[in-house]
Amino acid sequence: MEMLLSVWEFFQNNILTKPAFFIGFIVFAGYALLGKKWYECLAGFIKGTVGYMILNVASGGLVGNFRPVLAGLKDRFELSAAVIDPYFGQAAAQASVENIGRSFSMMMMVLLIAFTMNILLVLFRRYTKIRTLFITGHVMVQQSSTALWLVLFCFPGLMDPQVVVMLGILLGTYWAVASNLTVEPVAKLTEGGGFATGHQQMFGIFLVSKIAKKIGNPKNSLENLKLPGFLSIFNENMVATGVLMTIFFGTIITILGPDLMHQIDKGFGAKQNFGFYILEKSLNFAVYLTILQLGVRTFVSELTNSFQGISEKLLPGSVPAVDCAATYGFGHPNAVTFGFLFGAFGQFLAIMGLIVFNSPILIISGFVPLFFDNATFAVFANRLGGIRAAAIIPFCSGIIQVLGGGFAAYHFTTGNFGGWHGNFDWDAVWPFIGVIMENFQYIGVAAVVILLLAIPQILYAKNKDTYFVIAEDFDKYKEILAKKQGVPVDQVVID
């Protein structure tokens, strides 16, 4: 057992929580199982790892540049407020756990059991109908932290071994079921891209895929938008992002003022002009967005090709569930900016509501949920419901993020330590799970796990002929659809 823990600890510290290496080794193993030569496996490892590192550079740049700007509003107005952001949420969860005298070190075993649970559900997919393996390691750590506090909040007298087993089963089931929900939406968006989403808004993506087409018309999408006169410059993604972010962040940074910005941003030089600082800061958004899309293109193609080896030899029919940013390269580039802005409008409106109605807790927007959730929703919504859906859905998502995050931070007390997780699933799904566990105890936990496991069964019952095919062979999936629609394959409608 001790040796097993040592091996797992090495795997967790060096591979699982380093998603670039995790992706690289999966690519290497996939190509090896396909019988590729060693140097082709090595080349795949390097391209997969470097591609994900590029994505990490972009994600880190976006978060590092703009999270302090939003959090600065808290300092500017001397607010006692919780920040809805997974990094703040992780720190608040750890502080909450340690505040009641419990050890945070049990996280290692929770990850082991939860990851094993996900693998078992995929191995027995014939019965469970689970097709996805959640491999976004850093997200797994963040979610484990918040979920650990939820379990300790609901079961304060439970001993560590029982906490670890209960949470491992609950979290592993959530990872498997929630990422499995994204198989159809991602396959349709990417034309059989060979991956699913394993991130923080998986229930949200499924919901968007169901309601976007009812909100708008896909014919009126960003791809078909023709802007007249000088507005035509906004057809260029880089220009649109640069201008819109300069207005958006320029307004916020101006409100914060140069003195506060000097305190929270060490990159703001003492002799630098404030106006040029705002311009540079805002245009960085377009820079990191461009880098992010390069990283996505680099690692997704390697992962898709190599994972065939794993899905044929190790985990038959399985699909890797990766970072939500992997979908950005398959939608209109402006959809990402669009989703971010309308999500921000929704969040700011909800925050004003909290102030007006004298809420017992105030919320500060966190950049990670604001950008990554709403940009992702807009990419899917634009494809299915056009511009109207790409605006309305992120706007509503922003409101849900603030209200759900506010409720969770207040009710589960992490607001006392500065934050809550903040992403869509953790504002819309996990607060319900927490309340059910709190009120119905062990029966509630069992009910949540059973309900989660029932979801893939329901999806399978509705689409038995295409349920597994869409993940394994997208061309065959299109042939089945063409037969159903009575049209040639090249005229099949995929909605």
PDB file of C-alpha atoms in Angstrom, residues 55 58-60 62-63 199 201 292 323-325 328 340 367-377 423:
ATOM      1  CA  LEU A  55      -2.210  26.958 -24.224  1.00  0.00           C
ATOM      2  CA  ALA A  58      -2.026  31.959 -22.943  1.00  0.00           C
ATOM      3  CA  SER A  59      -4.386  30.916 -20.137  1.00  0.00           C
ATOM      4  CA  GLY A  60      -1.861  31.983 -17.509  1.00  0.00           C
ATOM      5  CA  LEU A  62      -5.050  36.016 -19.446  1.00  0.00           C
ATOM      6  CA  VAL A  63      -5.622  35.083 -15.814  1.00  0.00           C
ATOM      7  CA  HIS A 199     -13.546  21.416 -17.236  1.00  0.00           C
ATOM      8  CA  GLN A 201     -18.917  24.133 -17.048  1.00  0.00           C
ATOM      9  CA  LEU A 292      -4.258  30.226 -26.993  1.00  0.00           C
ATOM     10  CA  ASP A 323      -9.743  21.875 -21.228  1.00  0.00           C
ATOM     11  CA  CYS A 324     -12.727  23.854 -22.548  1.00  0.00           C
ATOM     12  CA  ALA A 325     -10.336  26.117 -24.463  1.00  0.00           C
ATOM     13  CA  TYR A 328     -12.187  27.733 -29.234  1.00  0.00           C
ATOM     14  CA  PHE A 340     -16.831  37.225 -22.321  1.00  0.00           C
ATOM     15  CA  PHE A 367     -11.740  36.278 -14.438  1.00  0.00           C
ATOM     16  CA  VAL A 368     -11.630  32.479 -14.895  1.00  0.00           C
ATOM     17  CA  PRO A 369     -15.402  31.816 -14.796  1.00  0.00           C
ATOM     18  CA  LEU A 370     -16.143  35.121 -16.507  1.00  0.00           C
ATOM     19  CA  PHE A 371     -13.945  34.308 -19.487  1.00  0.00           C
ATOM     20  CA  PHE A 372     -13.664  30.526 -19.802  1.00  0.00           C
ATOM     21  CA  ASP A 373     -17.319  29.681 -19.023  1.00  0.00           C
ATOM     22  CA  ASN A 374     -18.977  32.377 -21.072  1.00  0.00           C
ATOM     23  CA  ALA A 375     -16.557  32.251 -24.011  1.00  0.00           C
ATOM     24  CA  THR A 376     -17.180  28.503 -24.225  1.00  0.00           C
ATOM     25  CA  PHE A 377     -20.957  28.945 -24.065  1.00  0.00           C
ATOM     26  CA  ASN A 423     -17.504  28.397 -12.452  1.00  0.00           C
TER      27      ASN A 423
END
